[in-house]
Each structure stands twice: as structure tokens, then as C-alpha cells.
Coordinates of C-alpha atoms in Angstrom, one line a residue:
X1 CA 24.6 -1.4 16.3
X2 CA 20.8 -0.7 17.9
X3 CA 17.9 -0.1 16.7
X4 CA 15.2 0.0 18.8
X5 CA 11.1 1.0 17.8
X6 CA 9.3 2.2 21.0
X7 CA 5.5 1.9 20.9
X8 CA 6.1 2.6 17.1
X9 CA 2.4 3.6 15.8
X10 CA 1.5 5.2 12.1
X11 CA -2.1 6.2 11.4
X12 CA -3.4 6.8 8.0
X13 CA -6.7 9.1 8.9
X14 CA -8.8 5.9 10.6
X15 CA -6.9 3.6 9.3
X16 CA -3.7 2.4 11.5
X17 CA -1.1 0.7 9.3
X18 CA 1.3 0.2 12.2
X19 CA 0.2 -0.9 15.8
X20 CA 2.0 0.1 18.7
X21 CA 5.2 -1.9 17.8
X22 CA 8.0 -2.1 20.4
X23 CA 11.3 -4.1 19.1
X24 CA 14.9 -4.1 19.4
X25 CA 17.6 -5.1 16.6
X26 CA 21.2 -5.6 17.0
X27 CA 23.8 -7.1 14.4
X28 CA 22.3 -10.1 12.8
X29 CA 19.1 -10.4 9.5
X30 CA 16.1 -10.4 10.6
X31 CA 12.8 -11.8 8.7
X32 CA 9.6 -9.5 8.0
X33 CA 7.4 -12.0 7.2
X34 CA 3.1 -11.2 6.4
X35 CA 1.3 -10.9 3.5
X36 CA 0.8 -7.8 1.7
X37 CA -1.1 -4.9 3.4
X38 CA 0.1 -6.3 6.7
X39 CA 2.0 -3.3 7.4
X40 CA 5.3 -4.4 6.9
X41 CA 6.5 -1.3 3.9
X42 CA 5.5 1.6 6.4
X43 CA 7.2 -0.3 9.3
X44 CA 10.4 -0.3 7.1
X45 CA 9.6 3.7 5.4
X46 CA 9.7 4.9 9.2
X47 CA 13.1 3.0 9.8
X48 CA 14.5 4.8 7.0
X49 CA 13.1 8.0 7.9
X50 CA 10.5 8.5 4.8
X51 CA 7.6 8.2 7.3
X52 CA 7.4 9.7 10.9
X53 CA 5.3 8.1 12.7
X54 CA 2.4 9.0 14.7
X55 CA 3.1 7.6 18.2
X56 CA 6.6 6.4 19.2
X57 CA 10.0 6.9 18.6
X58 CA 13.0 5.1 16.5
X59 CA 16.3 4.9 18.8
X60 CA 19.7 4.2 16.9
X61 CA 22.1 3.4 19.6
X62 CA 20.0 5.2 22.0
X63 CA 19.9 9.0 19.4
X64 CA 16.5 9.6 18.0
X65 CA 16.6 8.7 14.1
X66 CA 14.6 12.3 13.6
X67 CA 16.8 13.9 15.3
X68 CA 20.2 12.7 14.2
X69 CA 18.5 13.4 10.4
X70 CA 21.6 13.1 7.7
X71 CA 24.2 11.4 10.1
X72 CA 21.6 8.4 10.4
X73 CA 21.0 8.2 7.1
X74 CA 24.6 7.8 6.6
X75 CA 24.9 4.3 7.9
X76 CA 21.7 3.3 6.6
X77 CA 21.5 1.5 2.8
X78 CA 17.9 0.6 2.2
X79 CA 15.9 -1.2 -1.2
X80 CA 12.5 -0.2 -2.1
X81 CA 10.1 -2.4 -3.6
X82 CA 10.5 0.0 -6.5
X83 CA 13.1 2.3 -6.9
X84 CA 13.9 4.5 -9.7
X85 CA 16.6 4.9 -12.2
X86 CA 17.4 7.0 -15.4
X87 CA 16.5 4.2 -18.2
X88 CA 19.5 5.6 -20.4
X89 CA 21.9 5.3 -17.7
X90 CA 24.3 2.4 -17.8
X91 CA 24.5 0.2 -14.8
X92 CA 28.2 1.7 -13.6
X93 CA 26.8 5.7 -14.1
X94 CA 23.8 4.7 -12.2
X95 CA 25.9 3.9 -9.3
X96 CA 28.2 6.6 -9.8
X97 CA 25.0 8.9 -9.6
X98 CA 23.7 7.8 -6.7
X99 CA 27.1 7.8 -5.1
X100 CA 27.2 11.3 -5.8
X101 CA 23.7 11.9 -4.4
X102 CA 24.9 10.4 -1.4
X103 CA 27.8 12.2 -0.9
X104 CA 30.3 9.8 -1.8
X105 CA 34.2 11.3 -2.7
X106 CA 34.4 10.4 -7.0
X107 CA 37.7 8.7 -6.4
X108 CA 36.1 6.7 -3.1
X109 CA 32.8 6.0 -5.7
X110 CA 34.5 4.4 -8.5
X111 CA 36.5 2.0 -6.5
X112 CA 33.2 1.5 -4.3
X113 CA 31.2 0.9 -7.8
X114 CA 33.9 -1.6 -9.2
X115 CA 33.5 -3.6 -6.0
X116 CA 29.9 -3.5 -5.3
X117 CA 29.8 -4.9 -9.3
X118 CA 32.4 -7.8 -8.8
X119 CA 30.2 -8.5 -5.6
X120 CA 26.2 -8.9 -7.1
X121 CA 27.5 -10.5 -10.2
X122 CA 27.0 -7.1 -12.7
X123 CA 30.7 -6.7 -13.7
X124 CA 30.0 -8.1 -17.2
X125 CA 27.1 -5.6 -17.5
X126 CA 28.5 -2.3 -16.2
X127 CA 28.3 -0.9 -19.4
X128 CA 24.5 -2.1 -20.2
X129 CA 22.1 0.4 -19.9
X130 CA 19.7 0.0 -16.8
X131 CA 16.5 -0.1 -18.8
X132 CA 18.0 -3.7 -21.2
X133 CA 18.6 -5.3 -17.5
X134 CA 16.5 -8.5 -16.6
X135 CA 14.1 -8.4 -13.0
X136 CA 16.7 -10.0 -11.9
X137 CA 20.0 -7.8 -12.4
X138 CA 18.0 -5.0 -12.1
X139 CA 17.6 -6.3 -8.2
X140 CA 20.9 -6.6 -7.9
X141 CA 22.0 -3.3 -8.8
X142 CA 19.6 -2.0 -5.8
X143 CA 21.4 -4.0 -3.8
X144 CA 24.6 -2.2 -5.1
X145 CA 23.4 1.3 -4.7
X146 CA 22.1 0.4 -1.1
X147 CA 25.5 -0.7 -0.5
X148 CA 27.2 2.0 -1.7
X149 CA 27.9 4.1 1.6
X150 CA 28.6 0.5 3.3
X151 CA 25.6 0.9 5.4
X152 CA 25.6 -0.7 9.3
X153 CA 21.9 -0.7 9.0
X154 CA 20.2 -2.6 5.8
X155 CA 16.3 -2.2 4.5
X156 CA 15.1 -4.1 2.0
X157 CA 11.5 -4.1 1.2
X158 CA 10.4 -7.7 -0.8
X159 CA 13.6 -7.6 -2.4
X160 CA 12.8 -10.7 -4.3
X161 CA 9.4 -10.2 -5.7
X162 CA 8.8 -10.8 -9.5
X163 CA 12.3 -12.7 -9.7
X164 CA 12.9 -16.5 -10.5
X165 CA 13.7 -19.2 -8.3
X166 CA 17.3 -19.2 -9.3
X167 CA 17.4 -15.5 -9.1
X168 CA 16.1 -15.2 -5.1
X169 CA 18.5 -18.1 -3.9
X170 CA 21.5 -15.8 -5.8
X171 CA 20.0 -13.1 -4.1
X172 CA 19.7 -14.7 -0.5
X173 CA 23.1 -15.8 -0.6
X174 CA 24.1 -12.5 -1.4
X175 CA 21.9 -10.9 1.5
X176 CA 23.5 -13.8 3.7
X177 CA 27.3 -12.8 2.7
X178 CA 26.4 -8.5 3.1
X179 CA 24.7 -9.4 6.6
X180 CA 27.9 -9.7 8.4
X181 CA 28.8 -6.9 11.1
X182 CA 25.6 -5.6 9.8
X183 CA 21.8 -4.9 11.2
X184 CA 19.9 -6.3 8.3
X185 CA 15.8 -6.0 8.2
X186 CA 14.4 -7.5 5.1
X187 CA 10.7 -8.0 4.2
X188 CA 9.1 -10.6 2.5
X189 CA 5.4 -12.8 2.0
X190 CA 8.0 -15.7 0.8
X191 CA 8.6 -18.0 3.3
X192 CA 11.6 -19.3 1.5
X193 CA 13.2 -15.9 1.6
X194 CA 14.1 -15.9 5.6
X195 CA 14.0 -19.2 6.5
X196 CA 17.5 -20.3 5.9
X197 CA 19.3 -16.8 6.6
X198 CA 17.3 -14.9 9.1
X199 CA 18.1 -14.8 12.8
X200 CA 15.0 -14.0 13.8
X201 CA 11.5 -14.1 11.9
X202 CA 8.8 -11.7 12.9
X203 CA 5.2 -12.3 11.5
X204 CA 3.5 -9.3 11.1
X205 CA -0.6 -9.0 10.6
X206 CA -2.6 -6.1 10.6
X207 CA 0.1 -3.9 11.5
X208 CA 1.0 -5.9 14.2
X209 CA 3.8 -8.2 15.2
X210 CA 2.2 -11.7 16.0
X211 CA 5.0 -14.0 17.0
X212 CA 8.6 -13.6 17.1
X213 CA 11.9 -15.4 17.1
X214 CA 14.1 -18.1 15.6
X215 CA 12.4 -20.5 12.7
X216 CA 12.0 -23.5 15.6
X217 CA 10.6 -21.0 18.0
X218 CA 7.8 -19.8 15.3
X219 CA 6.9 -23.4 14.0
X220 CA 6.3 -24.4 17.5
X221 CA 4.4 -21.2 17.7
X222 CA 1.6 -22.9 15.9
X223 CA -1.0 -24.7 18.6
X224 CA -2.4 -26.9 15.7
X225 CA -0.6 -30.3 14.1
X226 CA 0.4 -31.2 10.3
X227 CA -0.8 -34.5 8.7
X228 CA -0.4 -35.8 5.7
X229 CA -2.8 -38.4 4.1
X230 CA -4.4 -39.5 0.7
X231 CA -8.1 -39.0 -0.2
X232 CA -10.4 -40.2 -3.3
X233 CA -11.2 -37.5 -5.7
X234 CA -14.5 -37.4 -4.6
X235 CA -13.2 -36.1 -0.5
X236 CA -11.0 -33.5 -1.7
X237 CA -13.8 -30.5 -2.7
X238 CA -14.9 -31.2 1.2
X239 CA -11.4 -31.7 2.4
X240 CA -10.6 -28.1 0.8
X241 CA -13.7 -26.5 2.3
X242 CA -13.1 -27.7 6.1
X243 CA -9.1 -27.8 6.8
X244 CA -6.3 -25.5 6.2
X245 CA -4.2 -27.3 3.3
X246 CA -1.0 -26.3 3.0
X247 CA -0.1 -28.7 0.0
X248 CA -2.0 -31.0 -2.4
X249 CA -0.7 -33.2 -4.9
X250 CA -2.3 -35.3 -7.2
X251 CA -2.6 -39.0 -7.6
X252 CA -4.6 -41.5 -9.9
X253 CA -6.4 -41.9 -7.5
X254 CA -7.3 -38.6 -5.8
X255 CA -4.6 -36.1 -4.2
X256 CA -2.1 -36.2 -1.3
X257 CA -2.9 -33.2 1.1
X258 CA -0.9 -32.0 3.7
X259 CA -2.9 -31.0 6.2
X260 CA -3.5 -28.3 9.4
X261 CA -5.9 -29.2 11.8
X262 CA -5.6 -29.9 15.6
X263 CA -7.4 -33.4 15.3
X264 CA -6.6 -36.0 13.0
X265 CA -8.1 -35.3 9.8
X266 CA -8.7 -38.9 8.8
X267 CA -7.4 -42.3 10.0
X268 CA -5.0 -42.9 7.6
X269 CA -3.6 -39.6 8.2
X270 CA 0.2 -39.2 10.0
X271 CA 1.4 -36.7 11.8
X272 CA 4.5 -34.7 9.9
X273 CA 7.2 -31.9 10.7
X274 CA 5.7 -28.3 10.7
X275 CA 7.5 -26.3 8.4
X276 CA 7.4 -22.3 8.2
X277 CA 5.6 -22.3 5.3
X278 CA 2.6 -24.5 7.3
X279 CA 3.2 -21.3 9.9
X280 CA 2.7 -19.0 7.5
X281 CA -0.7 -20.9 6.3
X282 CA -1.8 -21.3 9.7
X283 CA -1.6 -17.3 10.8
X284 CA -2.4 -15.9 7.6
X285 CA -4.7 -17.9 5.8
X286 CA -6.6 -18.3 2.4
X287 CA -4.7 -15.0 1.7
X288 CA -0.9 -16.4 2.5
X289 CA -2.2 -19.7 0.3
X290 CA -3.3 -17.0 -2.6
X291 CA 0.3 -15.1 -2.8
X292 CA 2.1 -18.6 -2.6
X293 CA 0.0 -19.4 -5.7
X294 CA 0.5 -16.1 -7.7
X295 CA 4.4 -16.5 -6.9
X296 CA 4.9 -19.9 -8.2

């Protein structure tokens, strides 16, 4: 399976969300990483055809996504941020409706639905009604009707936002197990998200893509070094105002702060393995460092 964006642009009036974005996907996950607003939903809205964009094309094994119309959508699955359900509904009709919206045989659905419920952990709950369901379950059962039609391509758009730290490792080993023989594109502003099961991480920023390719390849991306050191409580307010910190801890004494700067912050400081999430920090800023914090 390809899928390839050529010179991929969408305009909003003045504003452009998307940036003249040429990429190629083949079998594998790959990571949509940036913080919100970067552009990364209406990359991911043209992909599944809800969006046409405004310069560029979408290739699927060399056909025009437009043009193919139903018989792409066919072997695509794809998660919203938010997607809508029929609060009454019980988890198992749900599917079964959606199935039928997507033109699923009844007999083929409710062996499909049985599955896909055994698979994201719902068995127990296929008779609970969608609206009783926690963040978390209610997740997985978007997972199950994106995966009803057993999709080649799979879109999922910060399919772990709002859900707890047990909840998005369940989900990422999920995402890992459905990624084989599959093109999966998932979106995300947590770090955590895609760097253990993506393939290849694209950070995206002002509707562009900034750098590209595997985790070691985007932490060595970054021109600047990490250090680590200690500082009285006195040093931290100017420590804060004139480095990137990418983590502070406290001690009796003052705070340990880990610490992005291309000199050596202070002579006690030691040099220390980048990480993505010091990436992250580095390219995106006080915002990245303001979503980390609202998330946990």
C-alpha cells in the first residue's frame, strides 16, 4: 500500500493550514507529531477525503483519492478526535450501525463486531450503552468501528487525548498489534504516543513538516545539547527565563533542571542523552512545554 501527498496545500481564506507538503507512506505507523494548530487534523481530513485541498493531489497506489471516491474509502478506517454516537445505543449496536453505514453484509458485521470487541478489550461491555462508557472505552470502540471494514489505510487523529496513562499504553499496544500489513498515520502532541511504535515521526509546525524520520534520526535532528545540573533556589527564576527546560525537579536545596542550550549552562552541569520529548521542546517551545503540563 501507497500513499503519496504531492505539494499537498489547504488554504482557509489567508490563512494556510497546510504548506505545500510532499510525502510518501507505505506499510508501517507513522508519528504526526506538533502541537495543536500546527496543522496536523486538516493534513489527516484531506487523507480521508473530508477536505480537498487547495493545491496538490493525494495518490493511493498511484489513483487519485478524489477520484477513486467510495472504492478508497473502502480500505480506509479513520478516528476523529471526536466522533459521534447515538448515546442510547449499546456498544455492540453501535458497531453493527456503523457496519451497516459502511456497507458491511449483517452476517459478515456480527462476526466482524464479535471480533473487533474480543480485540480492544469491550467484550464484557457489549451490552453497555455508549453514553455509561469511560474516556477510555469509549476510545476503544472508535478504534473498533474504524476497524470494522479491516482498513489497509488507518487515520487516527490524537487518539489518546483526555485518557489516562494506563489507558494510552493499552491503546498503543493495540495501535502497535492493528499496524501490521497496514499504512497507519496517527497524530498526536504526546511524545510518548509514537516514540516506541512509530516507524517514522514527522514534526509538523505551522502547517509544515519540519524534520522527518526514525526517533534516532529526529533526536539528532536537534543542533543544540541536553545538560543536567542542580541550582539554589535563588538561580532557578533566571534559569527558567534564559534556557529551554525540558524538566525540573525539586530538591531541599533548589531544583534539578534538565536543560537545552548549545553551551554549558553551568559548570557543574553534564551533558545527558537527548530524548524525543527534549526534541519536542526544542522545536516547539513554551507551547509544547504548556500541553505537556495540561496533559499530566
Amino acid at each position: 500500500m501507497e500513499l503519496k501527498m504531492d505539494d499537498l496545500t489547504k488554504e482557509f481564506g489567508k490563512f494556510t493550514a497546510v504548506d505545500h507538503i510532499s510525502l510518501t507512506m507505505t506499510n508501517g505507523v507513522y508519528g504526526l507529531l506538533g502541537i495543536n494548530g500546527a496543522g496536523k487534523t486538516t493534513l489527516m481530513r484531506m487523507l480521508c477525503t473530508l477536505l480537498r485541498p487547495t493545491v496538490g493531489n493525494i495518490y493511493c497506489n498511484g489513483r487519485d483519492i478524489f477520484e477513486m471516491d467510495s472504492e478508497y474509502r473502502k480500505l480506509l478506517g479513520y478516528l476523529p478526535q471526536e466522533f459521534g454516537f447515538y448515546p442510547e445505543f449499546t456498544v455492540q449496536d453501535y458497531l453493527l450501525y456503523i457496519a451497516a453505514l459502511k456497507g458491511i453484509r449483517p452476517a459478515v458485521a456480527r462476526k466482524r463486531v464479535r471480533e473487533l470487541l474480543e480485540k480492544v478489550g469491550l467484550a464484557k461491555a457489549a451490552g453497555k450503552k455508549m453514553k455509561k462508557l469511560s474516556g477510555g472505552m469509549k476510545r476503544r470502540a472508535g478504534i473498533a468501528q474504524a476497524m470494522l471494514n479491516d482498513p489497509k489505510i488507518l487515520i487516527l487523529d490524537e487518539p489518546t487525548a483526555g485518557l489516562d496513562p494506563n489507558e494510552r499504553i493499552r491503546f498503543r499496544n493495540l495501535i502497535s498489534e492493528l499496524s501490521e500489513e497496514r499504512l497507519v498515520l496517527l497524530s498526536t502532541h504526546i511524545v510518548s504516543d509514537v516514540e516506541y511504535i512509530a516507524n517514522e515521526i514527522w514534526l509538523m509546525g505551522e502547517g509544515t513538516i519540519l524534520h522527518r524520520g526514525s526517533v534516532e534520526e529526529i533526536i539528532a535532528s536537534m543542533p543544540e545539547n541536553v545538560w543536567e545540573c542542580s541550582v539554589k533556589k535563588d538561580q532557578v527564576a533566571a534559569y527558567m527565563r534564559n534556557y529551554k527546560i525540558s524538566n525540573m525537579k525539586t530538591e531541599p536545596e533548589g531544583a534539578a533542571l534538565r536543560i537545552i542550550s548549545r553551551d554549558r549552562p553551568a559548570e557543574s552541569a553534564k551533558r545527558a542523552e537527548a530524548s524525543l520529548e527534549d526534541v519536542f521542546l526544542y522545536y516547539f517551545g513554551e507551547n509544547a512545554k504548556s500541553e505537556a503540563e495540561e496533559i499530566g
